[in-house]
PDB file of N, CA and C in Angstrom:
ATOM      1  N   UNK V  17      40.934 102.456 105.001  1.00  0.00           N
ATOM      2  CA  UNK V  17      41.869 101.828 105.251  1.00  0.00           C
ATOM      3  C   UNK V  17      43.071 102.666 105.615  1.00  0.00           C
ATOM      4  N   UNK V  18      43.906 102.349 106.351  1.00  0.00           N
ATOM      5  CA  UNK V  18      45.164 103.271 106.668  1.00  0.00           C
ATOM      6  C   UNK V  18      46.334 103.600 105.723  1.00  0.00           C
ATOM      7  N   UNK V  19      46.984 104.423 105.593  1.00  0.00           N
ATOM      8  CA  UNK V  19      47.544 105.061 104.720  1.00  0.00           C
ATOM      9  C   UNK V  19      48.752 104.416 104.565  1.00  0.00           C
ATOM     10  N   UNK V  20      49.016 103.829 105.963  1.00  0.00           N
ATOM     11  CA  UNK V  20      50.141 102.317 106.096  1.00  0.00           C
ATOM     12  C   UNK V  20      49.384 100.821 105.126  1.00  0.00           C
ATOM     13  N   UNK V  21      48.260 101.193 105.609  1.00  0.00           N
ATOM     14  CA  UNK V  21      47.327  99.474 105.114  1.00  0.00           C
ATOM     15  C   UNK V  21      48.015  99.550 103.145  1.00  0.00           C
ATOM     16  N   UNK V  22      47.549 100.939 102.873  1.00  0.00           N
ATOM     17  CA  UNK V  22      47.540 101.201 101.285  1.00  0.00           C
ATOM     18  C   UNK V  22      48.896 100.992 100.939  1.00  0.00           C
ATOM     19  N   UNK V  23      49.748 101.091 101.964  1.00  0.00           N
ATOM     20  CA  UNK V  23      51.772 101.472 101.172  1.00  0.00           C
ATOM     21  C   UNK V  23      52.155 100.329 101.518  1.00  0.00           C
ATOM     22  N   UNK V  24      51.537  98.939 102.386  1.00  0.00           N
ATOM     23  CA  UNK V  24      51.686  97.737 102.921  1.00  0.00           C
ATOM     24  C   UNK V  24      51.054  96.349 102.081  1.00  0.00           C
ATOM     25  N   UNK V  25      50.245  96.815 102.324  1.00  0.00           N
ATOM     26  CA  UNK V  25      49.259  95.721 101.568  1.00  0.00           C
ATOM     27  C   UNK V  25      48.658  94.954 102.791  1.00  0.00           C
ATOM     28  N   UNK V  26      48.102  93.899 102.508  1.00  0.00           N
ATOM     29  CA  UNK V  26      47.640  92.782 102.961  1.00  0.00           C
ATOM     30  C   UNK V  26      48.157  92.182 104.200  1.00  0.00           C
ATOM     31  N   UNK V  27      47.853  91.887 105.797  1.00  0.00           N
ATOM     32  CA  UNK V  27      48.712  91.843 106.862  1.00  0.00           C
ATOM     33  C   UNK V  27      48.454  90.222 106.648  1.00  0.00           C
ATOM     34  N   UNK V  28      49.864  89.549 107.511  1.00  0.00           N
ATOM     35  CA  UNK V  28      49.954  87.962 107.547  1.00  0.00           C
ATOM     36  C   UNK V  28      50.736  87.565 108.644  1.00  0.00           C
ATOM     37  N   UNK V  29      49.681  87.183 109.891  1.00  0.00           N
ATOM     38  CA  UNK V  29      49.982  86.646 110.544  1.00  0.00           C
ATOM     39  C   UNK V  29      50.917  85.568 110.954  1.00  0.00           C
ATOM     40  N   UNK V  30      52.589  84.736 111.454  1.00  0.00           N
ATOM     41  CA  UNK V  30      52.839  83.707 111.464  1.00  0.00           C
ATOM     42  C   UNK V  30      53.392  83.845 113.410  1.00  0.00           C
ATOM     43  N   UNK V  31      53.589  82.327 113.471  1.00  0.00           N
ATOM     44  CA  UNK V  31      54.203  81.627 115.146  1.00  0.00           C
ATOM     45  C   UNK V  31      55.153  81.705 114.479  1.00  0.00           C
ATOM     46  N   UNK V  32      56.054  82.193 115.514  1.00  0.00           N
ATOM     47  CA  UNK V  32      57.598  81.447 115.274  1.00  0.00           C
ATOM     48  C   UNK V  32      58.075  80.979 116.251  1.00  0.00           C
ATOM     49  N   UNK V  33      59.459  80.184 116.482  1.00  0.00           N
ATOM     50  CA  UNK V  33      59.554  79.531 117.842  1.00  0.00           C
ATOM     51  C   UNK V  33      60.389  80.256 118.840  1.00  0.00           C
ATOM     52  N   UNK V  34      60.445  80.645 119.640  1.00  0.00           N
ATOM     53  CA  UNK V  34      61.248  81.441 120.798  1.00  0.00           C
ATOM     54  C   UNK V  34      62.452  81.909 119.910  1.00  0.00           C
ATOM     55  N   UNK V  35      63.408  80.690 120.098  1.00  0.00           N
ATOM     56  CA  UNK V  35      65.100  80.861 119.117  1.00  0.00           C
ATOM     57  C   UNK V  35      64.727  81.697 118.108  1.00  0.00           C
ATOM     58  N   UNK V  36      64.170  81.850 117.457  1.00  0.00           N
ATOM     59  CA  UNK V  36      63.783  82.171 116.033  1.00  0.00           C
ATOM     60  C   UNK V  36      63.415  83.839 116.474  1.00  0.00           C
ATOM     61  N   UNK V  37      62.745  84.147 117.297  1.00  0.00           N
ATOM     62  CA  UNK V  37      62.048  86.031 117.861  1.00  0.00           C
ATOM     63  C   UNK V  37      63.012  86.251 117.754  1.00  0.00           C
ATOM     64  N   UNK V  38      63.904  84.665 119.474  1.00  0.00           N
ATOM     65  CA  UNK V  38      65.132  86.183 119.399  1.00  0.00           C
ATOM     66  C   UNK V  38      66.255  86.169 118.846  1.00  0.00           C
ATOM     67  N   UNK V  39      66.103  85.395 118.029  1.00  0.00           N
ATOM     68  CA  UNK V  39      67.242  85.764 116.633  1.00  0.00           C
ATOM     69  C   UNK V  39      67.286  87.412 115.883  1.00  0.00           C
ATOM     70  N   UNK V  40      65.452  86.985 115.478  1.00  0.00           N
ATOM     71  CA  UNK V  40      64.824  88.331 114.674  1.00  0.00           C
ATOM     72  C   UNK V  40      64.901  89.382 115.375  1.00  0.00           C
ATOM     73  N   UNK V  41      64.953  89.201 116.572  1.00  0.00           N
ATOM     74  CA  UNK V  41      65.135  90.721 117.195  1.00  0.00           C
ATOM     75  C   UNK V  41      66.263  91.298 117.339  1.00  0.00           C
ATOM     76  N   UNK V  42      67.146  90.250 117.379  1.00  0.00           N
ATOM     77  CA  UNK V  42      69.138  90.536 117.683  1.00  0.00           C
ATOM     78  C   UNK V  42      69.591  91.572 115.980  1.00  0.00           C
ATOM     79  N   UNK V  43      68.607  90.742 115.447  1.00  0.00           N
ATOM     80  CA  UNK V  43      69.069  91.349 113.925  1.00  0.00           C
ATOM     81  C   UNK V  43      68.386  92.776 113.682  1.00  0.00           C
ATOM     82  N   UNK V  44      67.135  93.078 113.701  1.00  0.00           N
ATOM     83  CA  UNK V  44      66.670  93.772 113.656  1.00  0.00           C
ATOM     84  C   UNK V  44      67.457  95.299 114.941  1.00  0.00           C
ATOM     85  N   UNK V  45      67.569  94.439 115.941  1.00  0.00           N
ATOM     86  CA  UNK V  45      68.323  95.732 116.486  1.00  0.00           C
ATOM     87  C   UNK V  45      70.117  95.822 116.202  1.00  0.00           C
ATOM     88  N   UNK V  46      70.022  95.129 115.391  1.00  0.00           N
ATOM     89  CA  UNK V  46      71.986  95.184 114.934  1.00  0.00           C
ATOM     90  C   UNK V  46      71.481  96.354 113.260  1.00  0.00           C
ATOM     91  N   UNK V  47      70.123  96.528 112.872  1.00  0.00           N
ATOM     92  CA  UNK V  47      70.374  97.585 111.684  1.00  0.00           C
ATOM     93  C   UNK V  47      69.627  98.351 112.246  1.00  0.00           C
ATOM     94  N   UNK V  48      68.965  98.206 113.200  1.00  0.00           N
ATOM     95  CA  UNK V  48      67.882  99.323 113.932  1.00  0.00           C
ATOM     96  C   UNK V  48      66.993  99.959 112.842  1.00  0.00           C
ATOM     97  N   UNK V  49      66.158  98.501 112.883  1.00  0.00           N
ATOM     98  CA  UNK V  49      65.130  97.964 112.208  1.00  0.00           C
ATOM     99  C   UNK V  49      64.311  97.449 112.915  1.00  0.00           C
ATOM    100  N   UNK V  50      62.867  96.939 112.409  1.00  0.00           N
ATOM    101  CA  UNK V  50      61.469  96.396 113.146  1.00  0.00           C
ATOM    102  C   UNK V  50      61.860  94.980 112.770  1.00  0.00           C
ATOM    103  N   UNK V  51      60.950  94.211 113.890  1.00  0.00           N
ATOM    104  CA  UNK V  51      61.305  92.759 113.687  1.00  0.00           C
ATOM    105  C   UNK V  51      60.525  93.108 112.226  1.00  0.00           C
ATOM    106  N   UNK V  52      59.407  93.279 111.822  1.00  0.00           N
ATOM    107  CA  UNK V  52      58.811  92.981 110.528  1.00  0.00           C
ATOM    108  C   UNK V  52      59.564  93.776 109.225  1.00  0.00           C
ATOM    109  N   UNK V  53      60.148  94.789 109.570  1.00  0.00           N
ATOM    110  CA  UNK V  53      60.769  95.023 108.225  1.00  0.00           C
ATOM    111  C   UNK V  53      61.757  93.777 107.858  1.00  0.00           C
ATOM    112  N   UNK V  54      62.745  93.341 109.207  1.00  0.00           N
ATOM    113  CA  UNK V  54      63.756  91.926 108.970  1.00  0.00           C
ATOM    114  C   UNK V  54      62.204  91.270 108.176  1.00  0.00           C
ATOM    115  N   UNK V  55      61.473  90.582 108.745  1.00  0.00           N
ATOM    116  CA  UNK V  55      60.650  89.481 108.074  1.00  0.00           C
ATOM    117  C   UNK V  55      60.572  89.548 106.660  1.00  0.00           C
ATOM    118  N   UNK V  56      60.072  91.111 106.544  1.00  0.00           N
ATOM    119  CA  UNK V  56      59.456  91.582 104.774  1.00  0.00           C
ATOM    120  C   UNK V  56      60.687  91.746 104.413  1.00  0.00           C
ATOM    121  N   UNK V  57      61.419  91.855 104.335  1.00  0.00           N
ATOM    122  CA  UNK V  57      62.692  91.227 103.389  1.00  0.00           C
ATOM    123  C   UNK V  57      62.957  90.018 103.590  1.00  0.00           C
ATOM    124  N   UNK V  58      63.127  89.434 104.483  1.00  0.00           N
ATOM    125  CA  UNK V  58      63.175  87.855 104.174  1.00  0.00           C
ATOM    126  C   UNK V  58      62.138  86.923 103.464  1.00  0.00           C
ATOM    127  N   UNK V  59      61.174  87.246 103.189  1.00  0.00           N
ATOM    128  CA  UNK V  59      60.368  87.330 102.462  1.00  0.00           C
ATOM    129  C   UNK V  59      60.477  87.637 101.039  1.00  0.00           C
ATOM    130  N   UNK V  60      60.846  89.156 101.037  1.00  0.00           N
ATOM    131  CA  UNK V  60      61.057  89.343  99.287  1.00  0.00           C
ATOM    132  C   UNK V  60      62.566  88.454  98.877  1.00  0.00           C
ATOM    133  N   UNK V  61      63.378  88.480  99.486  1.00  0.00           N
ATOM    134  CA  UNK V  61      64.439  87.473  99.637  1.00  0.00           C
ATOM    135  C   UNK V  61      63.849  86.263  98.927  1.00  0.00           C
ATOM    136  N   UNK V  62      63.545  85.877  99.343  1.00  0.00           N
ATOM    137  CA  UNK V  62      63.059  84.050  99.724  1.00  0.00           C
ATOM    138  C   UNK V  62      62.430  84.212  98.249  1.00  0.00           C
ATOM    139  N   UNK V  63      60.884  84.701  97.696  1.00  0.00           N
ATOM    140  CA  UNK V  63      60.647  85.348  96.618  1.00  0.00           C
ATOM    141  C   UNK V  63      61.241  84.823  95.418  1.00  0.00           C
ATOM    142  N   UNK V  64      62.329  85.786  95.507  1.00  0.00           N
ATOM    143  CA  UNK V  64      62.987  86.591  94.243  1.00  0.00           C
ATOM    144  C   UNK V  64      64.100  85.105  93.874  1.00  0.00           C
ATOM    145  N   UNK V  65      64.807  84.107  94.896  1.00  0.00           N
ATOM    146  CA  UNK V  65      65.407  83.226  94.732  1.00  0.00           C
ATOM    147  C   UNK V  65      64.501  81.820  94.182  1.00  0.00           C
ATOM    148  N   UNK V  66      64.076  81.782  94.763  1.00  0.00           N
ATOM    149  CA  UNK V  66      62.673  81.119  94.882  1.00  0.00           C
ATOM    150  C   UNK V  66      61.412  81.375  93.735  1.00  0.00           C
ATOM    151  N   UNK V  67      60.913  81.884  93.198  1.00  0.00           N
ATOM    152  CA  UNK V  67      59.530  81.811  92.820  1.00  0.00           C
ATOM    153  C   UNK V  67      59.977  81.577  90.764  1.00  0.00           C
ATOM    154  N   UNK V  68      58.975  80.845  90.333  1.00  0.00           N
ATOM    155  CA  UNK V  68      59.313  81.104  88.728  1.00  0.00           C
ATOM    156  C   UNK V  68      58.025  81.701  88.230  1.00  0.00           C
ATOM    157  N   UNK V  69      57.283  82.466  87.633  1.00  0.00           N
ATOM    158  CA  UNK V  69      56.007  82.641  87.191  1.00  0.00           C
ATOM    159  C   UNK V  69      55.752  81.286  86.342  1.00  0.00           C
ATOM    160  N   UNK V  70      54.669  81.148  86.423  1.00  0.00           N
ATOM    161  CA  UNK V  70      54.165  79.854  85.078  1.00  0.00           C
ATOM    162  C   UNK V  70      54.344  80.119  83.909  1.00  0.00           C
ATOM    163  N   UNK V  71      54.596  79.181  83.193  1.00  0.00           N
ATOM    164  CA  UNK V  71      55.206  79.756  81.971  1.00  0.00           C
ATOM    165  C   UNK V  71      54.118  79.351  81.062  1.00  0.00           C
ATOM    166  N   UNK V  72      53.152  80.093  79.924  1.00  0.00           N
ATOM    167  CA  UNK V  72      52.327  79.427  79.268  1.00  0.00           C
ATOM    168  C   UNK V  72      52.668  77.881  78.839  1.00  0.00           C
ATOM    169  N   UNK V  73      51.546  78.024  78.863  1.00  0.00           N
ATOM    170  CA  UNK V  73      51.149  76.086  78.136  1.00  0.00           C
ATOM    171  C   UNK V  73      51.053  75.767  76.979  1.00  0.00           C
ATOM    172  N   UNK V  74      52.201  74.947  76.878  1.00  0.00           N
ATOM    173  CA  UNK V  74      52.588  74.781  74.715  1.00  0.00           C
ATOM    174  C   UNK V  74      50.760  74.230  74.378  1.00  0.00           C
ATOM    175  N   UNK V  75      50.871  74.408  73.216  1.00  0.00           N
ATOM    176  CA  UNK V  75      49.475  74.138  72.291  1.00  0.00           C
ATOM    177  C   UNK V  75      50.394  72.859  72.280  1.00  0.00           C
ATOM    178  N   UNK V  76      49.742  71.528  72.153  1.00  0.00           N
ATOM    179  CA  UNK V  76      49.687  69.783  71.986  1.00  0.00           C
ATOM    180  C   UNK V  76      49.883  70.375  70.646  1.00  0.00           C
ATOM    181  N   UNK V  77      51.391  68.948  69.924  1.00  0.00           N
ATOM    182  CA  UNK V  77      51.265  68.982  68.793  1.00  0.00           C
ATOM    183  C   UNK V  77      50.407  68.947  67.436  1.00  0.00           C
ATOM    184  N   UNK V  78      49.264  67.726  68.537  1.00  0.00           N
ATOM    185  CA  UNK V  78      48.025  67.615  67.703  1.00  0.00           C
ATOM    186  C   UNK V  78      47.038  69.089  67.290  1.00  0.00           C
ATOM    187  N   UNK V  79      47.304  69.399  68.072  1.00  0.00           N
ATOM    188  CA  UNK V  79      46.267  71.105  67.171  1.00  0.00           C
ATOM    189  C   UNK V  79      46.705  72.290  66.943  1.00  0.00           C
ATOM    190  N   UNK V  80      48.739  71.666  66.599  1.00  0.00           N
ATOM    191  CA  UNK V  80      48.767  72.770  66.322  1.00  0.00           C
ATOM    192  C   UNK V  80      48.765  72.891  64.323  1.00  0.00           C
ATOM    193  N   UNK V  81      48.867  74.066  64.331  1.00  0.00           N
ATOM    194  CA  UNK V  81      48.499  74.910  62.871  1.00  0.00           C
ATOM    195  C   UNK V  81      49.561  73.860  62.080  1.00  0.00           C
ATOM    196  N   UNK V  82      49.643  73.274  60.756  1.00  0.00           N
ATOM    197  CA  UNK V  82      50.419  73.043  59.713  1.00  0.00           C
ATOM    198  C   UNK V  82      51.661  74.027  59.583  1.00  0.00           C
ATOM    199  N   UNK V  83      53.099  73.817  59.499  1.00  0.00           N
ATOM    200  CA  UNK V  83      53.740  75.140  58.592  1.00  0.00           C
ATOM    201  C   UNK V  83      53.912  74.629  57.701  1.00  0.00           C
ATOM    202  N   UNK V  84      53.418  76.376  56.913  1.00  0.00           N
ATOM    203  CA  UNK V  84      53.976  76.103  55.671  1.00  0.00           C
ATOM    204  C   UNK V  84      54.963  75.763  54.655  1.00  0.00           C
ATOM    205  N   UNK V  85      55.694  75.007  53.952  1.00  0.00           N
ATOM    206  CA  UNK V  85      57.037  74.989  53.447  1.00  0.00           C
ATOM    207  C   UNK V  85      57.938  76.202  52.688  1.00  0.00           C
ATOM    208  N   UNK V  86      59.394  76.518  53.849  1.00  0.00           N
ATOM    209  CA  UNK V  86      59.519  77.567  52.833  1.00  0.00           C
ATOM    210  C   UNK V  86      59.916  77.506  51.256  1.00  0.00           C
ATOM    211  N   UNK V  87      59.564  78.525  50.072  1.00  0.00           N
ATOM    212  CA  UNK V  87      60.039  78.827  49.072  1.00  0.00           C
ATOM    213  C   UNK V  87      61.208  78.572  48.667  1.00  0.00           C
ATOM    214  N   UNK V  88      61.703  78.338  47.894  1.00  0.00           N
ATOM    215  CA  UNK V  88      63.416  78.450  48.119  1.00  0.00           C
ATOM    216  C   UNK V  88      63.432  80.143  46.473  1.00  0.00           C
TER     217      UNK V  88
END
């Protein structure tokens, strides 16, 4: 495994429309970065906005232990 693949992780291949490709190139040129960097950043921002980790399932009430009443 190369140092680069260790740093970045697995590869993903995506096909885009010619118009989107031109727009990605324009954005990359404007900021003097690679198209790959723009796409990685876009994926990162999308995941930050939309990913919600799964919450642990609550145990059904019928399976919960009864709670002892509080003493005064």
